[in-house]
Short mmCIF file of C-alpha atoms in Angstrom, two decimals:
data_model
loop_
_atom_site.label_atom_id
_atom_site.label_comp_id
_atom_site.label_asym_id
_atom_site.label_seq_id
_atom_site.Cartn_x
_atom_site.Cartn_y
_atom_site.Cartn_z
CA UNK A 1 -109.07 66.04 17.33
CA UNK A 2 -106.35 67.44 14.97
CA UNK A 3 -106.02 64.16 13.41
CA UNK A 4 -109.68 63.32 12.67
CA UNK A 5 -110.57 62.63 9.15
CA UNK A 6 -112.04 65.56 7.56
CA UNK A 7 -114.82 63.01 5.85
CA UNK A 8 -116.31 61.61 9.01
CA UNK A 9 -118.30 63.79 11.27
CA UNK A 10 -116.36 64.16 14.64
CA UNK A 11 -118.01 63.26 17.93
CA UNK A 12 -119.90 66.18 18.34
CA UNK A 13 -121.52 66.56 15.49
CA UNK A 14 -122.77 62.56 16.07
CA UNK A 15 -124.20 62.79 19.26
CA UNK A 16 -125.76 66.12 18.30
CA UNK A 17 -127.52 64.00 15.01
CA UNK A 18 -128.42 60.85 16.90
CA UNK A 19 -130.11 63.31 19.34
CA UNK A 20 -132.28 64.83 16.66
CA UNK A 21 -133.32 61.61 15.02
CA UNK A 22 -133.86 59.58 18.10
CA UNK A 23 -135.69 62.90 19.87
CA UNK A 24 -138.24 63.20 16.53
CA UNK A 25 -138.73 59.60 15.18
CA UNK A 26 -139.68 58.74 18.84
CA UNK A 27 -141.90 61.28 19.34
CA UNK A 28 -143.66 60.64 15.98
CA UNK A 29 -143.80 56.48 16.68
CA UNK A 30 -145.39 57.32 20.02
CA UNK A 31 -147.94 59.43 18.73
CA UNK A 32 -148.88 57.83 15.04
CA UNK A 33 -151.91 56.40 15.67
CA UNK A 34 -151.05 54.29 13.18
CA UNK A 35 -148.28 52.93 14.81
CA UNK A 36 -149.70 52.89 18.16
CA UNK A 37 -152.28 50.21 16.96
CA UNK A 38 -150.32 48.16 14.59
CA UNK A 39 -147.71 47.77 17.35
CA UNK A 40 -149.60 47.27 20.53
CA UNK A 41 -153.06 45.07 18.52
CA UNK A 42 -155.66 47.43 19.34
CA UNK A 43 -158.83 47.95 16.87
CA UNK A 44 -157.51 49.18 13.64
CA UNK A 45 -160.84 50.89 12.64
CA UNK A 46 -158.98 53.73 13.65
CA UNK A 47 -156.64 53.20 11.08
CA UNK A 48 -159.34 52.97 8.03
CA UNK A 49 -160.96 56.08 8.92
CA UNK A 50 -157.66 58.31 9.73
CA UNK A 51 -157.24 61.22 7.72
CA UNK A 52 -154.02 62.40 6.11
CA UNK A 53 -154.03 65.25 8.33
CA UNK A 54 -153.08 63.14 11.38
CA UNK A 55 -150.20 62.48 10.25
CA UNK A 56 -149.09 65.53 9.33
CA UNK A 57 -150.04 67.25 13.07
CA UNK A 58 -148.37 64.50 14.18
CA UNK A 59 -144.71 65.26 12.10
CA UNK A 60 -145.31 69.41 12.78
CA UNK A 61 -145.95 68.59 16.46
CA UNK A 62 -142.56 66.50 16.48
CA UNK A 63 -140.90 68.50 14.15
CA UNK A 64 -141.67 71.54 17.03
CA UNK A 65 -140.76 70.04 19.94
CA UNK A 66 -137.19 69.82 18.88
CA UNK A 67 -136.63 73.61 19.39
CA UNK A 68 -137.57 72.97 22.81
CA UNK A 69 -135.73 69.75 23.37
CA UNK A 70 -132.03 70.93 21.85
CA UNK A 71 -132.95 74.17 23.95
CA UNK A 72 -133.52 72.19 27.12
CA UNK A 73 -130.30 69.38 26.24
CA UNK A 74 -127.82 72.47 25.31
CA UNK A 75 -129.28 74.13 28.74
CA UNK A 76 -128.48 70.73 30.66
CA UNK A 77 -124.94 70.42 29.02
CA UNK A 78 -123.83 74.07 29.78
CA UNK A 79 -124.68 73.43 33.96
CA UNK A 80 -123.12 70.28 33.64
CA UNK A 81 -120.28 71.61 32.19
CA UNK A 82 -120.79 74.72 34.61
CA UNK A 83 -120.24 72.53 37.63
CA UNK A 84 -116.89 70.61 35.71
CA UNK A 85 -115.34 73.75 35.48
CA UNK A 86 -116.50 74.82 39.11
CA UNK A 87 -114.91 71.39 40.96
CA UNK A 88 -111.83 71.24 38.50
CA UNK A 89 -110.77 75.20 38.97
CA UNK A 90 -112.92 76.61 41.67
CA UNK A 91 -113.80 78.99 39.17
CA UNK A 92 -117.51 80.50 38.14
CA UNK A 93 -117.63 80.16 34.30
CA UNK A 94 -118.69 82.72 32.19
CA UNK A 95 -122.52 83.13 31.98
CA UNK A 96 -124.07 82.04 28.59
CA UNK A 97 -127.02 83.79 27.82
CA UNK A 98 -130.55 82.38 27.01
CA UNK A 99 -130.41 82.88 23.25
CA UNK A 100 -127.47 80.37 23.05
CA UNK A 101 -129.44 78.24 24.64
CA UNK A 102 -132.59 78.75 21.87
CA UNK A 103 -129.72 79.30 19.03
CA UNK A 104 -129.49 75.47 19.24
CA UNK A 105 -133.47 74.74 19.12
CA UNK A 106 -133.85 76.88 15.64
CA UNK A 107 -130.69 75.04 14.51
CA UNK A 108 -132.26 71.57 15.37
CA UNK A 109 -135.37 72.72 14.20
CA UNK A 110 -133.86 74.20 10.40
CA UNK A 111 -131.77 70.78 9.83
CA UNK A 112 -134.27 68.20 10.13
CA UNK A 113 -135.80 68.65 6.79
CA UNK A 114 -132.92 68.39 5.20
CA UNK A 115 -131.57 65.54 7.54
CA UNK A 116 -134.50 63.19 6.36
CA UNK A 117 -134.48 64.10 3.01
CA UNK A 118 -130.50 63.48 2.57
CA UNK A 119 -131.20 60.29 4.77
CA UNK A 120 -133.47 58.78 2.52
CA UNK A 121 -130.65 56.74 0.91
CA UNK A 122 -129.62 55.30 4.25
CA UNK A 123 -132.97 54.58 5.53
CA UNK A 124 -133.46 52.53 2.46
CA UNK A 125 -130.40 50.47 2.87
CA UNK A 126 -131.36 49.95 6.60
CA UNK A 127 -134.77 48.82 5.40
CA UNK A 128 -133.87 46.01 3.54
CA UNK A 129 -133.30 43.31 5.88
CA UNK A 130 -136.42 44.85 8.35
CA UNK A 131 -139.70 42.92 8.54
CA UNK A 132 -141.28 44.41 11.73
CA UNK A 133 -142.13 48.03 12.59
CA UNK A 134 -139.57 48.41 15.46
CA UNK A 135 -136.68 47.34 12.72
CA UNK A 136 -138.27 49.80 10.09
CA UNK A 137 -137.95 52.61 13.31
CA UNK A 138 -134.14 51.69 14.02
CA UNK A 139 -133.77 52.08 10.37
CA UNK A 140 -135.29 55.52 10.00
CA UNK A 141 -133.32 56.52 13.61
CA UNK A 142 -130.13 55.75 11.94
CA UNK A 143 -130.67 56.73 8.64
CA UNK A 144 -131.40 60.38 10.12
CA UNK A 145 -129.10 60.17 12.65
CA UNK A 146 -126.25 59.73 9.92
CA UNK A 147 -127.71 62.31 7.56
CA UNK A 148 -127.47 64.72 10.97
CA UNK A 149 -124.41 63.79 11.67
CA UNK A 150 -122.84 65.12 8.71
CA UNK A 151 -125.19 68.12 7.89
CA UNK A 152 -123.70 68.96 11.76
CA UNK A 153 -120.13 68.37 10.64
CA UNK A 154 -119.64 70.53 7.51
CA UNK A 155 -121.68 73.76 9.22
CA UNK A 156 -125.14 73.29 6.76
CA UNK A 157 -126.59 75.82 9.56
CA UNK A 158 -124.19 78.36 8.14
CA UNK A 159 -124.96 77.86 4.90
CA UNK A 160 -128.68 78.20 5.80
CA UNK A 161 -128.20 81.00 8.05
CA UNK A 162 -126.55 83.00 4.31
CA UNK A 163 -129.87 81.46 2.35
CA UNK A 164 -132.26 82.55 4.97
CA UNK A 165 -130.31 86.39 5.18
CA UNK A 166 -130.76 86.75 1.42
CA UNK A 167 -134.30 85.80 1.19
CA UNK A 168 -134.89 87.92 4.27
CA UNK A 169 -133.72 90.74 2.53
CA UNK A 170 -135.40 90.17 -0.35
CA UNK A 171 -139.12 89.71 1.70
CA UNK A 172 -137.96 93.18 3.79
CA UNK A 173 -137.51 94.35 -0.04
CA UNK A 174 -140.63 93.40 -1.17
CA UNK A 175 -142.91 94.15 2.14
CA UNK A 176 -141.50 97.78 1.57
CA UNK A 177 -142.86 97.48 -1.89
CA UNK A 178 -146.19 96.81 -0.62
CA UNK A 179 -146.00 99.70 2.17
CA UNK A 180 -145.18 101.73 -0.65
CA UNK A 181 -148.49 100.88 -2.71
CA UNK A 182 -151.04 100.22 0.19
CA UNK A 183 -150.27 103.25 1.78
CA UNK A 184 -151.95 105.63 -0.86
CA UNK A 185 -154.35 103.20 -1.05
CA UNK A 186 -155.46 103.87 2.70
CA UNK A 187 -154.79 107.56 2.82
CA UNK A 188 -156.80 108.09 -0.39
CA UNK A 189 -159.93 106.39 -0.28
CA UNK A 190 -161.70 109.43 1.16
CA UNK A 191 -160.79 111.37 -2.11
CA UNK A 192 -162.08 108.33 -4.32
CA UNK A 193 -165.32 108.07 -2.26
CA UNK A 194 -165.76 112.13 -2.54
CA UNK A 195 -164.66 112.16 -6.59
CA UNK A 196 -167.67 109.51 -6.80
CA UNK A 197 -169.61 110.96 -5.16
CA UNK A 198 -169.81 114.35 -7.07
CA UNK A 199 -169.18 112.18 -10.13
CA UNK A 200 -173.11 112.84 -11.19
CA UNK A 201 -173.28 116.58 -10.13
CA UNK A 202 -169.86 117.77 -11.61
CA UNK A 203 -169.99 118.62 -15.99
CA UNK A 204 -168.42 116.02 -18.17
CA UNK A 205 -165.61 119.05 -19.10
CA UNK A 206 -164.68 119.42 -15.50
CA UNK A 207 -163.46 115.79 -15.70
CA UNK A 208 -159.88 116.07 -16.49
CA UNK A 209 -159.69 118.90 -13.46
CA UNK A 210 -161.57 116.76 -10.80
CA UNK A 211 -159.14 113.77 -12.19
CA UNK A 212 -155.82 116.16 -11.28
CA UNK A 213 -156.81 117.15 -8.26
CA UNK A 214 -157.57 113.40 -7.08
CA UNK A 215 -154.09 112.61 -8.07
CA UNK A 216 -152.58 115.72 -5.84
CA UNK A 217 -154.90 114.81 -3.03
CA UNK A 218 -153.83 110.98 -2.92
CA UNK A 219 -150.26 111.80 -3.58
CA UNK A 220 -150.22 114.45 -0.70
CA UNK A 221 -152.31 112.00 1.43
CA UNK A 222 -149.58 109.60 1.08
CA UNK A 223 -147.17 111.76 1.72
CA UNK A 224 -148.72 112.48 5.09
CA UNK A 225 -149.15 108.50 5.72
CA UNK A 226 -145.38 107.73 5.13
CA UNK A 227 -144.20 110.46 7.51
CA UNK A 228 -146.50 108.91 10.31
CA UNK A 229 -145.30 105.51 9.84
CA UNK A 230 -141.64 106.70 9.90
CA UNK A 231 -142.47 108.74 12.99
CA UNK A 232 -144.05 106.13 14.84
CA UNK A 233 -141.54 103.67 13.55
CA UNK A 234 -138.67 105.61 15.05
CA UNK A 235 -140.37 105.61 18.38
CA UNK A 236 -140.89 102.21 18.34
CA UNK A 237 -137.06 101.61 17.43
CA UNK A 238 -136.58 103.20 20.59
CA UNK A 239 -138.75 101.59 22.93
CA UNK A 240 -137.45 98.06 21.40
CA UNK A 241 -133.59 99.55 22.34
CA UNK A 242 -134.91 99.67 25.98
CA UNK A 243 -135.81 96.09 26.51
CA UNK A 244 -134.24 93.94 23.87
CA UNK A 245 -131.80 91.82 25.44
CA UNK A 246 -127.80 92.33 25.12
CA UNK A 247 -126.70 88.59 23.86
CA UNK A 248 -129.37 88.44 21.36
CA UNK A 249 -129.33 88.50 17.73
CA UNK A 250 -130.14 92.17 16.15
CA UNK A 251 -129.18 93.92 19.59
CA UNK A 252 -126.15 96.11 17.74
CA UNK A 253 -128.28 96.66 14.77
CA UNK A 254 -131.21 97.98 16.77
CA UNK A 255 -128.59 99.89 19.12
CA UNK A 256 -127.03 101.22 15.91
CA UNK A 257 -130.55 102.32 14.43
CA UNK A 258 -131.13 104.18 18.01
CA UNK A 259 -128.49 106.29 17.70
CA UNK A 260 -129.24 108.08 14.08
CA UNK A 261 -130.71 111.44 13.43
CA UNK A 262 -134.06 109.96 12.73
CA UNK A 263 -134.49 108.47 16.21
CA UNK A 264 -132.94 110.80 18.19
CA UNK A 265 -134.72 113.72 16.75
CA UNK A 266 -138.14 111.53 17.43
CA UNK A 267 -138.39 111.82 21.38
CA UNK A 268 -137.77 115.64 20.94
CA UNK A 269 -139.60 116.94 18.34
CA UNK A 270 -143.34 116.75 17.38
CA UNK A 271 -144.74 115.17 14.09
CA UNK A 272 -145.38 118.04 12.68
CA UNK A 273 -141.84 119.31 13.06
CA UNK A 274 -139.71 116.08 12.48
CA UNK A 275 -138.14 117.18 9.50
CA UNK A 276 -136.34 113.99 8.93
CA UNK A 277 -139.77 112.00 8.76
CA UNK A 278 -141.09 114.24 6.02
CA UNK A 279 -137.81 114.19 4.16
CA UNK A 280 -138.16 110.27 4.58
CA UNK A 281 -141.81 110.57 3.54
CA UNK A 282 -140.59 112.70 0.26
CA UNK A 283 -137.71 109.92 -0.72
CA UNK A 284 -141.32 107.28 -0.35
CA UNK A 285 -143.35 109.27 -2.60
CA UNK A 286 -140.30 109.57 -5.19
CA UNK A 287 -140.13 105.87 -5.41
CA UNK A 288 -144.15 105.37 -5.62
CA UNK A 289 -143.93 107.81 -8.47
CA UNK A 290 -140.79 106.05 -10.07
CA UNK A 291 -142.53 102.27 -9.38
CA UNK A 292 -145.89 103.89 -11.38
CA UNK A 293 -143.63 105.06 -14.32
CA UNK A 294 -141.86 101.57 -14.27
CA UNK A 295 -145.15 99.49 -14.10
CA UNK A 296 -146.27 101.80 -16.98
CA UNK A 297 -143.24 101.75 -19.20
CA UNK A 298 -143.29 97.55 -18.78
CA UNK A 299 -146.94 97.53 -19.44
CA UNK A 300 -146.48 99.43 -22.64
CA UNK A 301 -143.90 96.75 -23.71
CA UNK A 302 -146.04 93.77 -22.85
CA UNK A 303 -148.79 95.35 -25.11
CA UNK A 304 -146.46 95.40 -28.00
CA UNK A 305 -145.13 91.53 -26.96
CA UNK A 306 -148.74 89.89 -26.52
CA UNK A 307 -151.20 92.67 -27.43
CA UNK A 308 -154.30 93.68 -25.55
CA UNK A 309 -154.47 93.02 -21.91
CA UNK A 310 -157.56 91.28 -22.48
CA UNK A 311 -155.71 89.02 -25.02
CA UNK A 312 -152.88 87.45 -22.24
CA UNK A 313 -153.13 84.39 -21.23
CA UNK A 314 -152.46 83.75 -17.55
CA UNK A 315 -148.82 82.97 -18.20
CA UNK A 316 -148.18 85.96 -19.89
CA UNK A 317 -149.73 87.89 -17.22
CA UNK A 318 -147.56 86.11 -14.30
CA UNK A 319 -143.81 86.56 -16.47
CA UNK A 320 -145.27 90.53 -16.60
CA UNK A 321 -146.22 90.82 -13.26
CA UNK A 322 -142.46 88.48 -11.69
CA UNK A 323 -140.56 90.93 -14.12
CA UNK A 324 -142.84 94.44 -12.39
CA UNK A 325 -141.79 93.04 -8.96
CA UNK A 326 -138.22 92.42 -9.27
CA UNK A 327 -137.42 95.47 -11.06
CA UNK A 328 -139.53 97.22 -8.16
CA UNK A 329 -137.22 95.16 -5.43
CA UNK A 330 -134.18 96.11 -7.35
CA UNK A 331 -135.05 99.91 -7.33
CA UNK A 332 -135.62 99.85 -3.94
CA UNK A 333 -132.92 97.98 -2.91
CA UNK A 334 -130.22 99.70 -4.55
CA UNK A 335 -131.61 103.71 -4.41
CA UNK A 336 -134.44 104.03 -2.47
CA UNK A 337 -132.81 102.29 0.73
CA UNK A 338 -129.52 103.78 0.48
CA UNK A 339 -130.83 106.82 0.18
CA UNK A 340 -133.11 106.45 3.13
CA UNK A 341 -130.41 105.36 5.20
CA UNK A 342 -128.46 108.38 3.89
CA UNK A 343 -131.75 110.88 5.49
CA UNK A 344 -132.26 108.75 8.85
CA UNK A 345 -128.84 109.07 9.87
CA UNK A 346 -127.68 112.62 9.16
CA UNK A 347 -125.31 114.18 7.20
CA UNK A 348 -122.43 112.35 5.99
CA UNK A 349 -120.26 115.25 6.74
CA UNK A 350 -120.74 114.95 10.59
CA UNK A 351 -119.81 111.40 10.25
CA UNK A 352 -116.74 112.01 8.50
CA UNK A 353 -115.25 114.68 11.45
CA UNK A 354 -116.09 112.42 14.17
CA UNK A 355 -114.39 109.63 12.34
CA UNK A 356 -111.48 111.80 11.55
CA UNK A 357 -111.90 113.47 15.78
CA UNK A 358 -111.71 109.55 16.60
CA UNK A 359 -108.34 108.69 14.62
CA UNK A 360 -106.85 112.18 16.56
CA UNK A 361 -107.82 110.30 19.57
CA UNK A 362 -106.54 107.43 18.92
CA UNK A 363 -104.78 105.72 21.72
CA UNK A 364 -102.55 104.01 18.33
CA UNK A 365 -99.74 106.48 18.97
CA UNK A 366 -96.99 104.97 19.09
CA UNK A 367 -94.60 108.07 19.65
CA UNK A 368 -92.36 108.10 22.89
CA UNK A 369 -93.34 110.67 26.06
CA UNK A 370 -90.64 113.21 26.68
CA UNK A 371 -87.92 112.09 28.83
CA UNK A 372 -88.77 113.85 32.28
CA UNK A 373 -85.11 114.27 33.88
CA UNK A 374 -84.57 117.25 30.92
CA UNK A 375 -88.14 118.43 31.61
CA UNK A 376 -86.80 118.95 35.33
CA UNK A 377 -83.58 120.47 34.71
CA UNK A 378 -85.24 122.78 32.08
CA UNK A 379 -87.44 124.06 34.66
CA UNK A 380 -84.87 124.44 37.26
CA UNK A 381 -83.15 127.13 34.64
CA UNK A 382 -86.41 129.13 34.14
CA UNK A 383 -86.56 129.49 37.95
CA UNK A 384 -82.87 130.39 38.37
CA UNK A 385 -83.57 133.04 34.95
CA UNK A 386 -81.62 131.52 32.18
CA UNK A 387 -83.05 132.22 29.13
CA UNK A 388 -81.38 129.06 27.24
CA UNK A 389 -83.35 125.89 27.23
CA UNK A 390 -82.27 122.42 26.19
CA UNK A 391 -84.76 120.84 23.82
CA UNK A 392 -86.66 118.12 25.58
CA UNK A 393 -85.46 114.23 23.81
CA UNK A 394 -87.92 112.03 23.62
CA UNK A 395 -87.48 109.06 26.01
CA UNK A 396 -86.26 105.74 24.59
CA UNK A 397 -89.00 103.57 23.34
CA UNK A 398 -91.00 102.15 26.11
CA UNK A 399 -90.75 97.91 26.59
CA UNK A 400 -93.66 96.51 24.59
CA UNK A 401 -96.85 95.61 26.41
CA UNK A 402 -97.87 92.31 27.46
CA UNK A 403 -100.80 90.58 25.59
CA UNK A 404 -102.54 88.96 28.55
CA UNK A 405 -106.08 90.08 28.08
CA UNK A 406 -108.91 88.25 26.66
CA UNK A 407 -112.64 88.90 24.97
CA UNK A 408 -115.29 86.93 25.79
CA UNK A 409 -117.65 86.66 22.53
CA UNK A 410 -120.13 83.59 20.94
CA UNK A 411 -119.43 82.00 24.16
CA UNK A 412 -115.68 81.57 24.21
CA UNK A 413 -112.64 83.58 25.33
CA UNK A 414 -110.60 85.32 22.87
CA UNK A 415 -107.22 86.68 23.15
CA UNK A 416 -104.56 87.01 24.41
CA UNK A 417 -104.82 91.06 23.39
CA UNK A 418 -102.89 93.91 24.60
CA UNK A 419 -105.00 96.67 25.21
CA UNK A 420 -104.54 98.51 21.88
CA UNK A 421 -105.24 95.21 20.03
CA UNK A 422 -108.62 94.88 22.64
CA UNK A 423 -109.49 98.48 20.39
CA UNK A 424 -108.36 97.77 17.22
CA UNK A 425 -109.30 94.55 16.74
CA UNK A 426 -112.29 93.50 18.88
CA UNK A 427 -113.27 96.64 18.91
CA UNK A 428 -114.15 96.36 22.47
CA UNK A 429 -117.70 98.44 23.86
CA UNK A 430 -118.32 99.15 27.81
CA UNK A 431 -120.75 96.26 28.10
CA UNK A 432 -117.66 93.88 26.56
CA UNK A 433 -116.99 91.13 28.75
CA UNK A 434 -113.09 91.17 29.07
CA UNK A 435 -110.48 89.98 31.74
CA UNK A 436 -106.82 90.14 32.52
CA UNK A 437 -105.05 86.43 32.98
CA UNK A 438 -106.76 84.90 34.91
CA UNK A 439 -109.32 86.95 36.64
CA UNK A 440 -112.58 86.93 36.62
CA UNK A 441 -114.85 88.71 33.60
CA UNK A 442 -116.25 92.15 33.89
CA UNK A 443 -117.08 94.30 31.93
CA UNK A 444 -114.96 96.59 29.57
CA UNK A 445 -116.62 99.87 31.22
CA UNK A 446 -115.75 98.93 34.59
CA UNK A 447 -112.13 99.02 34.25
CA UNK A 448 -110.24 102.49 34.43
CA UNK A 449 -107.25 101.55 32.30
CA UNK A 450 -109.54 100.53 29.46
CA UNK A 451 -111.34 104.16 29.56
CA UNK A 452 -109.38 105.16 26.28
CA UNK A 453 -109.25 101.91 24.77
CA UNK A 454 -113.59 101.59 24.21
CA UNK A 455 -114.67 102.15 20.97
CA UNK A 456 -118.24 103.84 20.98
CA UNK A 457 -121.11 101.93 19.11
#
């Protein structure tokens, strides 16, 4: 495979594309009702009175089943390649979990779009010399299946996988955003209901009062709403950490999220006294203040661009309202999350010494143990009372260790690793899947000699 040209897409990557064509364009020639009359005679009244909609059930329906299909093929190839291994080597395999297995269904699933729509070319040149409808399905098979093919072979599912992260964080961004606003909406509509209510007993000079307190009442309403959702979202961090499975995607992260101050603190302490969700409440009711002086300050400047609010037209009013939201998103994303991350997980100090306790235990130490023939002899002068010891050498420098161990990660052994290179560079946990040679895999936490070697996450 070393000498395969880097233009054409190597076997893999074809078979994986002619499965995804020939697995959807099927599917959607079987079900068309279109194509189901043409092809086989039937009455085409059908046809006159079919709405667009068909069709498009019909492509979402196909489009769907491919998660399941590459799910089920990738499940088929692993036992097949299970039992290979098994008759070749008399060796079990290493297990591959269930989202590996899905992992190629949402891969399937996210380059089909783009595998018809860069295939469009192909199916056209396929089309020319068609006349019937099975020729015009070859065509579209193979004009897919080529478009696949190389999407497969240059890794667009990485590329989409860095898309999809940055528009996830930008939809976390903005959903926080409107947790931020809808929250004082909820907590406060008691005080609004009350303030209108009393609206026709109250004087006109008490106004400006009754409006002052409103605004303390909603803002310490809120308040109280952001440090129950951060209390109830810390316990359900934790019950999540309890069932979500080991292999699949977010398990560190969630792990990781477990183990700060915020979460911790949560299973021990009462809402009331979780400090950390009212500090966390207090850094939400900073930014609702700052994202109310923003909207102001941009509304002020879009009266002196277009003039009365009444006066903008709607496109004025959406380039006013894209610019409120992204500065929003960008406030949040660069101050108000750091700084929340900074509250949920403690003090940096503490961090710092148990980084600092971790490099003093360290198993990186390289220095020599003391040679134990002048330990001995300086212990058989202490007995017989002399008072002159020899200082203890340092042994020679012990013969370097063997890299024979390997890391089992994304479904493929890694290594070899000595053990120090197992810590420092895989950065090995107890639920690790390592081995030694040839054995079989276990895990990192069952094996003494690795005790030292773990690195706690």
């Amino acid at each position: 495979m070393n000498n395969w040209p880097k233009f054409l897409p190597d076997p893999t990557s074809c078979a994986r594309g002619f499965a995804l064509s020939i697995s959807f364009w099927l599917i959607v020639s079987l079900l068309w009702p279109n194509a189901y009359y043409y092809s086989y005679g039937f009455s085409r009244r059908y046809w006159y009175t079919m709405r667009s909609s068909d069709f498009q059930a019909v492509i979402t329906f196909a489009w769907l089943c491919q998660i399941l299909l590459f799910a089920f093929y990738h499940w088929g190839l692993t036992k097949l390649a299970e039992w290979v291994e098994i008759r070749r080597h008399n060796q079990q395999p290493p297990t591959v979990s269930a989202w590996q297995h899905w992992r190629e269904g949402v891969i399937a699933f996210l380059t089909l779009p783009a595998a018809i729509v860069m295939g469009i070319p192909a199916i056209s040149i396929f089309m020319l010399p068609v006349n019937r409808s099975s020729g015009a399905l070859i065509a579209l098979i193979l004009g897919t299946a080529l478009a696949s093919a190389y999407l497969y072979h240059f890794r667009f599912a990485k590329l989409l996988k860095i898309i999809l992260k940055f528009l996830g964080i930008f939809y976390a961004d903005l959903l926080k955003i409107f947790e931020l606003l809808l929250v004082p909406v909820v907590t406060g509509t008691p005080f609004f209901l009350l303030t209108i209510a009393t609206a026709q007993i109250l004087p006109k000079q008490l106004l400006p009062l009754t409006t002052f307190f409103l605004v303390v009442c909603v803002l310490l309403s809120a308040i109280v709403g952001y440090a129950a959702l951060q209390y109830w979202s810390a316990h359900l961090v934790n019950w999540a950490a309890m069932w979500w499975p080991a292999e699949s995607p977010g398990h560190s992260r969630i792990q990781a999220r477990k183990a700060w101050k915020h979460n911790t603190t949560a299973t021990s302490q009462s809402f009331v006294r979780h400090t950390t969700s009212w500090h966390l409440a207090a850094n939400d009711a900073t930014n609702l203040i700052c994202l109310n002086l923003i909207a102001s300050v941009l509304g002020v400047i879009g009266f002196l661009l277009f003039g009365e609010s009444s006066e903008w037209s709607e496109t004025q009013e959406e380039i006013l309202g894209s610019a409120v939201a992204l500065v929003w998103v960008a406030l949040w994303h660069f101050w108000g999350w750091p700084r929340e991350v900074e509250i949920a997980r403690g003090k940096p100090e503490a961090k710092k010494s148990q980084s600092s306790a971790k490099k003093k235990r360290s198993p990186n130490s390289n220095s020599a143990p003391p040679n134990p023939v002048e330990q001995e002899l300086n212990q058989l002068k202490a007995t017989t009372g002399m008072n002159r010891m020899k200082s203890v050498r340092r042994s020679t420098q012990p013969t370097p260790e063997i890299a024979d161990w390997y890391v089992f990660r994304s479904g493929e052994a890694k290594g070899p690793y000595t053990k120090l290179q197992l810590w420092e560079i895989q950065e090995i946990t107890a639920r690790t899947k390592v081995r030694r040679g040839e054995a079989e895999w276990q895990r990192a936490g069952e094996i003494p000699e690795l005790g030292s070697y773990l690195t706690q996450k």
